[in-house]
Backbone as ProteinMPNN parsed JSONL, in Angstrom:
{"seq_chain_A": "NRRLVGAQHAQRAVLVFFASRALLQEFLNSPELADLRDTVRTMTEETSAEEKETLVRQAMIPGSVTLLTREFGRGTDFKCFDDRLISAGGVHVLQTFVSDSLSEETQIKGRTARQGDIGSYSMVLKDEELE", "coords_chain_A": {"N_chain_A": [[0.437, -1.421, 0.004], [1.925, 1.483, 0.633], [3.633, 1.848, -1.723], [2.086, 2.445, -3.11], [0.571, 4.725, -2.421], [2.367, 6.135, -2.061], [3.348, 6.274, -4.594], [1.118, 8.183, -6.011], [1.515, 10.36, -4.626], [3.583, 11.558, -5.774], [2.746, 11.561, -8.99], [3.076, 9.888, -10.068], [2.282, 6.916, -12.045], [0.85, 3.657, -11.296], [0.798, 0.581, -12.438], [-0.445, -2.722, -11.468], [-0.058, -5.754, -11.491], [-1.482, -9.164, -11.684], [-1.896, -12.707, -10.799], [-3.806, -13.676, -11.18], [-8.046, -13.095, -11.755], [-9.226, -13.606, -9.446], [-7.478, -13.433, -7.327], [-6.88, -10.736, -7.487], [-9.059, -9.519, -7.164], [-9.043, -10.274, -4.258], [-6.976, -8.568, -3.32], [-8.289, -6.001, -3.635], [-10.167, -6.033, -2.217], [-9.237, -5.878, 0.123], [-8.324, -4.808, 3.418], [-6.24, -3.66, 3.259], [-5.924, -1.797, 1.197], [-8.141, -0.004, 1.829], [-8.135, 2.711, 1.776], [-7.702, 3.783, -0.773], [-9.362, 2.114, -2.345], [-11.5, 3.567, -3.718], [-10.885, 5.04, -5.726], [-9.026, 3.461, -7.667], [-8.587, 1.285, -10.593], [-9.557, -1.504, -12.183], [-8.87, -4.042, -14.376], [-9.92, -7.021, -16.19], [-9.866, -10.207, -17.327], [-12.667, -10.473, -17.758], [-12.932, -7.579, -18.778], [-15.078, -5.612, -21.51], [-13.755, -4.83, -24.857], [-14.299, -2.171, -25.284], [-14.44, -1.199, -23.121], [-11.742, -1.409, -22.489], [-10.131, -0.087, -23.848], [-10.868, 2.486, -23.146], [-9.634, 2.11, -20.046], [-7.077, 1.608, -20.542], [-5.835, 4.096, -21.106], [-6.46, 5.533, -19.151], [-5.338, 4.453, -17.699], [-2.802, 5.738, -18.193], [-2.646, 8.355, -16.603], [-1.618, 10.645, -14.813], [-0.788, 9.747, -11.595], [-2.529, 7.878, -11.245], [-4.19, 4.722, -10.323], [-3.678, 0.925, -11.107], [-5.044, -2.037, -11.482], [-4.301, -5.071, -12.639], [-5.265, -8.214, -14.457], [-3.167, -10.711, -15.085], [-3.32, -11.439, -18.176], [-2.847, -9.023, -19.322], [-0.278, -8.148, -19.15], [0.571, -8.583, -22.037], [0.386, -7.569, -25.136], [-0.815, -5.159, -25.148], [-0.693, -1.965, -25.23], [0.047, 0.373, -23.631], [0.562, 3.809, -23.716], [1.538, 7.037, -22.857], [1.432, 9.94, -23.006], [1.573, 12.216, -21.231], [3.471, 15.084, -20.394], [3.952, 15.106, -17.598], [3.652, 13.092, -16.311], [5.593, 11.567, -17.33], [7.436, 13.518, -16.79], [7.857, 12.941, -13.624], [8.477, 10.181, -13.346], [7.47, 8.577, -15.329], [5.934, 5.495, -15.58], [5.091, 3.055, -12.705], [5.643, -0.654, -12.566], [4.337, -3.353, -11.289], [4.554, -6.633, -10.422], [2.825, -9.003, -8.946], [3.438, -11.211, -8.738], [5.141, -14.682, -9.387], [6.221, -15.071, -12.829], [5.297, -17.936, -15.097], [7.006, -17.923, -17.562], [9.894, -16.625, -18.131], [9.228, -15.074, -20.353], [7.053, -13.949, -20.587], [7.415, -12.681, -17.922], [9.224, -10.677, -18.989], [7.501, -9.395, -20.565], [5.636, -8.715, -18.89], [7.39, -6.456, -17.863], [8.136, -4.566, -19.566], [5.555, -3.183, -19.794], [6.817, -0.838, -18.464], [8.702, 0.915, -19.449], [7.385, 2.211, -22.427], [8.304, 2.752, -25.525], [10.674, 4.094, -25.623], [10.003, 5.866, -23.119], [10.795, 6.817, -19.768], [10.796, 4.482, -16.858], [9.881, 1.948, -14.17], [10.229, -0.834, -12.652], [8.622, -3.55, -10.151], [9.204, -6.337, -8.447], [6.902, -7.924, -6.035], [6.09, -10.415, -3.551], [4.413, -12.474, -1.682], [5.124, -14.657, 1.338], [4.262, -17.214, 0.77], [4.251, -17.514, -1.941], [7.762, -17.904, -2.061], [7.9, -20.285, -1.581]], "CA_chain_A": [[-0.258, 0.077, -0.055], [2.908, 2.171, 0.9], [4.08, 1.643, -2.833], [0.611, 2.641, -4.005], [0.153, 6.001, -2.147], [3.791, 6.94, -2.955], [3.028, 6.465, -6.527], [-0.091, 8.931, -6.067], [1.822, 12.072, -4.348], [5.035, 11.384, -6.826], [1.963, 12.023, -9.91], [3.338, 8.525, -10.958], [1.042, 6.236, -12.733], [0.937, 2.302, -10.948], [0.08, -0.98, -12.818], [-0.196, -3.669, -10.594], [-0.683, -7.204, -12.265], [-2.135, -9.7, -10.46], [-2.129, -13.846, -11.452], [-5.845, -14.385, -11.778], [-8.77, -12.58, -11.137], [-9.265, -14.068, -7.723], [-6.18, -12.504, -6.327], [-6.899, -9.105, -7.456], [-10.467, -9.144, -6.405], [-8.849, -10.744, -2.767], [-6.275, -7.506, -3.207], [-9.181, -5.179, -3.977], [-11.492, -5.871, -1.551], [-8.393, -6.076, 1.495], [-8.09, -3.918, 4.158], [-4.721, -2.336, 2.92], [-6.575, -0.527, -0.229], [-9.495, 0.884, 1.449], [-8.101, 4.352, 1.6], [-7.428, 4.027, -2.295], [-10.323, 1.597, -3.425], [-12.889, 4.432, -4.876], [-9.91, 5.725, -7.154], [-8.049, 2.197, -8.231], [-9.157, 0.944, -11.721], [-9.613, -2.543, -12.418], [-8.675, -4.65, -15.88], [-9.586, -8.619, -15.793], [-10.326, -10.678, -18.754], [-14.456, -10.086, -18.561], [-13.464, -6.137, -19.266], [-14.803, -5.122, -22.618], [-12.715, -3.768, -25.687], [-14.447, -0.67, -25.559], [-13.898, -0.423, -21.516], [-10.307, -1.742, -21.846], [-9.645, 1.05, -24.442], [-10.628, 3.74, -21.928], [-9.015, 2.381, -19.132], [-5.885, 1.792, -20.961], [-5.595, 5.735, -21.331], [-6.813, 6.032, -17.941], [-3.988, 3.973, -16.525], [-1.618, 6.928, -18.003], [-2.437, 9.782, -15.846], [-0.412, 10.627, -13.359], [-1.445, 9.723, -9.753], [-3.678, 6.728, -11.27], [-3.399, 2.949, -10.185], [-4.414, 0.444, -12.064], [-5.126, -3.419, -11.224], [-5.002, -5.92, -13.902], [-4.606, -9.531, -14.889], [-1.782, -11.597, -16.198], [-3.441, -11.258, -19.728], [-2.755, -7.838, -20.082], [1.003, -8.167, -19.659], [0.982, -8.592, -23.125], [-0.328, -6.985, -26.776], [-1.76, -4.211, -24.23], [-0.053, -0.715, -25.507], [-0.136, 1.334, -22.664], [1.279, 4.541, -24.212], [1.958, 8.193, -22.651], [1.554, 11.193, -23.58], [1.827, 13.411, -20.677], [4.664, 15.226, -20.135], [3.747, 15.454, -16.037], [4.088, 11.842, -15.847], [7.187, 11.55, -17.906], [8.442, 14.016, -15.561], [7.593, 12.089, -12.296], [9.291, 9.25, -13.234], [6.935, 7.775, -15.373], [4.922, 4.879, -15.169], [6.101, 1.839, -12.352], [4.714, -1.631, -12.614], [4.384, -4.067, -9.794], [4.036, -7.708, -10.577], [2.666, -9.599, -7.62], [3.399, -13.412, -9.001], [6.406, -15.481, -10.636], [5.686, -15.769, -13.96], [5.435, -19.452, -15.856], [7.771, -18.11, -18.278], [10.804, -15.361, -18.672], [8.894, -13.936, -21.487], [5.759, -13.582, -19.439], [8.141, -11.676, -16.965], [10.049, -9.284, -19.753], [6.493, -7.901, -21.381], [5.207, -7.345, -18.06], [8.688, -5.205, -17.615], [8.008, -4.003, -20.714], [4.776, -2.006, -20.141], [6.91, 0.465, -17.514], [9.307, 2.369, -19.882], [7.297, 2.118, -23.303], [8.641, 3.327, -26.517], [11.822, 4.778, -24.799], [9.984, 6.739, -22.122], [11.098, 6.274, -18.556], [9.758, 3.816, -16.062], [10.238, 1.018, -13.561], [9.162, -2.369, -12.188], [9.409, -4.839, -9.002], [7.812, -7.675, -8.102], [6.097, -8.118, -4.902], [5.387, -11.433, -3.607], [3.83, -13.448, -0.501], [5.792, -15.416, 1.541], [4.231, -18.764, 0.579], [5.314, -17.787, -3.175], [8.484, -18.127, -1.962], [8.286, -21.69, -0.575]], "C_chain_A": [[0.548, 0.863, -0.469], [3.566, 2.377, -0.718], [3.451, 2.993, -3.604], [0.572, 4.245, -3.838], [1.233, 6.337, -2.138], [3.812, 7.722, -4.185], [2.017, 7.425, -6.762], [0.544, 10.327, -5.687], [3.228, 12.443, -5.172], [3.922, 11.696, -8.09], [2.587, 10.939, -10.818], [1.853, 7.699, -11.608], [1.477, 4.5, -12.58], [-0.028, 1.709, -12.005], [0.424, -2.275, -12.216], [-0.724, -5.231, -11.5], [-0.696, -8.51, -10.78], [-2.01, -11.61, -11.057], [-3.346, -14.178, -11.834], [-6.646, -13.1, -11.254], [-9.158, -12.767, -9.673], [-8.475, -13.454, -6.871], [-6.372, -11.243, -6.43], [-8.064, -8.72, -7.203], [-9.997, -8.84, -4.73], [-7.981, -9.34, -2.446], [-7.337, -5.667, -3.352], [-10.039, -4.916, -3.311], [-10.572, -6.11, -0.075], [-8.617, -4.844, 2.508], [-6.827, -2.633, 3.897], [-4.979, -1.483, 1.681], [-7.657, 0.005, -0.073], [-9.43, 2.034, 1.414], [-8.156, 4.386, 0.232], [-9.04, 2.997, -2.748], [-11.418, 2.243, -4.312], [-12.065, 4.962, -6.131], [-9.401, 4.765, -7.794], [-9.168, 1.604, -9.553], [-8.88, -0.565, -11.793], [-9.574, -3.218, -13.718], [-8.549, -6.122, -15.508], [-10.348, -9.228, -17.328], [-11.902, -10.378, -19.576], [-14.163, -8.431, -18.284], [-13.68, -6.044, -20.921], [-14.163, -4.596, -23.873], [-13.354, -2.457, -25.678], [-14.271, 0.114, -23.796], [-12.359, -0.563, -21.512], [-9.703, -0.487, -22.756], [-9.788, 2.102, -23.124], [-10.105, 3.282, -20.823], [-7.725, 2.329, -19.345], [-5.096, 3.061, -20.606], [-5.804, 5.674, -20.307], [-5.583, 5.724, -16.963], [-2.457, 4.664, -16.596], [-1.422, 7.733, -17.327], [-2.219, 9.967, -14.777], [-1.445, 10.622, -11.815], [-2.173, 8.313, -10.37], [-3.282, 5.061, -10.745], [-4.429, 2.219, -10.526], [-4.209, -1.523, -11.836], [-5.207, -4.31, -12.086], [-4.458, -7.083, -13.958], [-3.415, -9.985, -15.45], [-2.102, -10.922, -18.09], [-2.975, -10.047, -20.053], [-1.631, -6.988, -19.961], [1.42, -8.034, -20.897], [0.036, -8.295, -24.343], [-1.027, -6.015, -25.62], [-0.486, -2.72, -24.247], [-0.944, 0.013, -24.588], [0.795, 2.625, -23.579], [0.943, 5.826, -23.257], [1.894, 9.039, -22.919], [1.773, 12.33, -22.576], [2.855, 13.604, -19.994], [4.721, 15.21, -18.257], [4.45, 14.198, -15.249], [5.055, 11.234, -16.164], [8.262, 12.204, -16.851], [8.549, 13.736, -14.422], [7.902, 10.957, -12.717], [8.501, 8.312, -14.407], [6.237, 6.402, -14.808], [5.67, 3.627, -13.929], [4.676, 0.851, -12.192], [5.255, -2.454, -11.405], [3.968, -5.681, -10.546], [4.177, -8.612, -9.181], [2.486, -11.039, -7.684], [4.581, -13.704, -9.719], [5.337, -15.802, -11.485], [6.308, -17.174, -14.214], [6.771, -19.259, -16.346], [8.819, -16.968, -17.915], [9.935, -14.36, -19.064], [7.52, -13.075, -20.996], [6.42, -12.305, -18.649], [8.559, -10.172, -17.657], [8.601, -8.792, -20.483], [5.85, -8.01, -20.12], [6.142, -5.987, -17.974], [8.699, -4.375, -18.453], [6.506, -2.837, -20.859], [5.205, -0.762, -19.131], [7.299, 1.515, -18.615], [9.03, 2.407, -21.454], [7.8, 3.187, -24.575], [10.076, 4.452, -26.127], [11.397, 5.864, -23.513], [10.697, 6.065, -21.095], [9.803, 5.235, -17.544], [10.525, 2.802, -15.311], [9.596, 0.192, -12.858], [9.921, -2.797, -10.965], [8.09, -5.091, -8.936], [8.005, -7.294, -6.567], [5.025, -8.981, -4.738], [5.497, -11.735, -2.412], [4.684, -14.382, -0.284], [5.69, -16.685, 0.963], [4.698, -18.513, -1.023], [6.413, -17.594, -3.069], [8.566, -19.519, -1.952], [8.564, -22.725, -1.828]], "O_chain_A": [[0.446, 1.249, -1.633], [4.141, 3.465, -0.743], [3.883, 3.949, -4.248], [0.547, 4.993, -4.815], [1.099, 7.55, -2.295], [4.052, 8.847, -4.624], [1.924, 7.628, -7.972], [0.202, 11.34, -6.296], [3.783, 13.54, -5.114], [4.506, 12.693, -8.514], [2.63, 11.025, -12.045], [0.671, 8.03, -11.519], [2.219, 3.976, -13.412], [-1.145, 2.088, -12.357], [1.49, -2.842, -12.454], [-1.83, -5.431, -12.001], [-0.232, -8.644, -9.648], [-2.103, -11.516, -12.281], [-3.732, -14.908, -12.747], [-6.144, -12.241, -10.529], [-9.351, -11.818, -8.913], [-8.811, -13.0, -5.777], [-6.054, -10.527, -5.481], [-8.228, -7.519, -6.986], [-10.277, -7.849, -4.055], [-8.202, -8.876, -1.327], [-6.922, -4.525, -3.151], [-10.747, -3.916, -3.434], [-11.226, -6.536, 0.877], [-9.222, -3.876, 2.046], [-6.631, -1.448, 4.171], [-4.231, -0.584, 1.296], [-8.331, 0.475, -0.989], [-10.424, 2.68, 1.082], [-8.896, 5.315, -0.09], [-9.734, 3.501, -3.631], [-12.036, 1.75, -5.256], [-12.514, 5.23, -7.245], [-9.173, 5.179, -8.931], [-10.387, 1.539, -9.394], [-7.76, -0.855, -11.374], [-10.555, -2.845, -14.361], [-7.63, -6.592, -14.837], [-11.145, -8.694, -18.099], [-12.295, -10.201, -20.729], [-15.027, -7.858, -17.619], [-12.733, -6.318, -21.659], [-14.072, -3.383, -23.68], [-12.681, -1.573, -26.209], [-14.09, 1.267, -23.406], [-11.699, 0.051, -20.674], [-8.729, 0.088, -22.271], [-8.9, 2.383, -22.319], [-9.94, 4.294, -20.142], [-7.007, 2.899, -18.523], [-4.027, 3.11, -19.998], [-4.639, 5.862, -19.958], [-5.072, 6.308, -16.008], [-1.468, 4.525, -15.876], [-0.27, 8.129, -17.148], [-2.689, 9.385, -13.799], [-2.37, 11.261, -11.313], [-2.319, 7.551, -9.415], [-2.206, 4.474, -10.859], [-5.629, 2.473, -10.422], [-3.144, -2.078, -12.106], [-6.362, -4.489, -12.471], [-3.29, -7.225, -13.597], [-2.821, -9.397, -16.354], [-1.401, -10.267, -18.861], [-2.631, -9.941, -21.231], [-1.547, -5.806, -20.293], [2.492, -7.467, -21.109], [-1.059, -8.854, -24.41], [-2.098, -6.509, -25.265], [0.391, -2.565, -23.397], [-2.155, 0.229, -24.648], [1.81, 2.198, -24.13], [-0.166, 5.657, -22.75], [2.971, 9.152, -23.505], [2.154, 13.406, -23.039], [3.311, 12.811, -19.17], [5.851, 15.344, -17.786], [5.224, 14.104, -14.297], [5.512, 10.351, -15.438], [9.301, 11.798, -16.33], [9.502, 14.31, -13.894], [7.108, 10.3, -12.044], [8.942, 7.163, -14.438], [6.026, 6.305, -13.599], [6.808, 3.262, -14.224], [3.498, 1.091, -11.93], [6.283, -2.275, -10.752], [2.955, -5.7, -11.245], [5.195, -8.863, -8.537], [1.768, -11.811, -7.05], [4.976, -12.97, -10.625], [4.249, -16.359, -11.335], [7.39, -17.575, -13.785], [7.693, -19.973, -15.951], [8.257, -16.201, -17.133], [9.76, -13.248, -18.566], [7.198, -11.89, -21.086], [6.003, -11.152, -18.754], [8.381, -9.035, -17.222], [8.663, -7.678, -21.003], [5.141, -7.004, -20.101], [5.756, -4.818, -18.007], [9.276, -3.314, -18.213], [6.378, -1.954, -21.708], [4.416, 0.149, -18.882], [6.701, 2.57, -18.831], [10.045, 2.591, -22.125], [7.612, 4.397, -24.445], [10.138, 5.601, -26.564], [12.247, 6.58, -22.984], [11.192, 4.954, -21.285], [8.573, 5.243, -17.52], [11.708, 2.643, -15.612], [8.461, 0.416, -12.439], [11.105, -2.642, -10.666], [6.934, -4.706, -9.105], [8.892, -6.628, -6.033], [3.865, -8.925, -5.145], [6.532, -11.411, -1.83], [5.148, -15.034, -1.22], [6.695, -17.316, 0.638], [5.539, -19.313, -1.431], [6.743, -16.911, -4.039], [9.605, -19.926, -2.472], [8.883, -23.893, -1.605]]}, "name": "protein", "num_of_chains": 1, "seq": "NRRLVGAQHAQRAVLVFFASRALLQEFLNSPELADLRDTVRTMTEETSAEEKETLVRQAMIPGSVTLLTREFGRGTDFKCFDDRLISAGGVHVLQTFVSDSLSEETQIKGRTARQGDIGSYSMVLKDEELE"}
């Protein structure tokens, strides 16, 4: 939660990738997200194409936090056109699971610095993920 709050103060956009819709929903409903819940956007495999287009644009707004399922780590083109976001350090991507393949992890990391823009990436795992 500190990383998400910090992102809002720094006016960076944050994309948080989850392994499944169930895990995304679990986090969305958790007490840790209570203060931000009303401002967070979500994208799952059930998001319509029209909704997806709008949510992808909104995900690149400074201070936005978007929770996504792993499907959006590939083939979703998050483009940043906002100089404020670029000046603040670009997009920060959080991956909350260990990828099944290196190519998936590489694709998710690639959501950060699109087309030469700056950005950052980190992986945040539960203890049981490491066992």
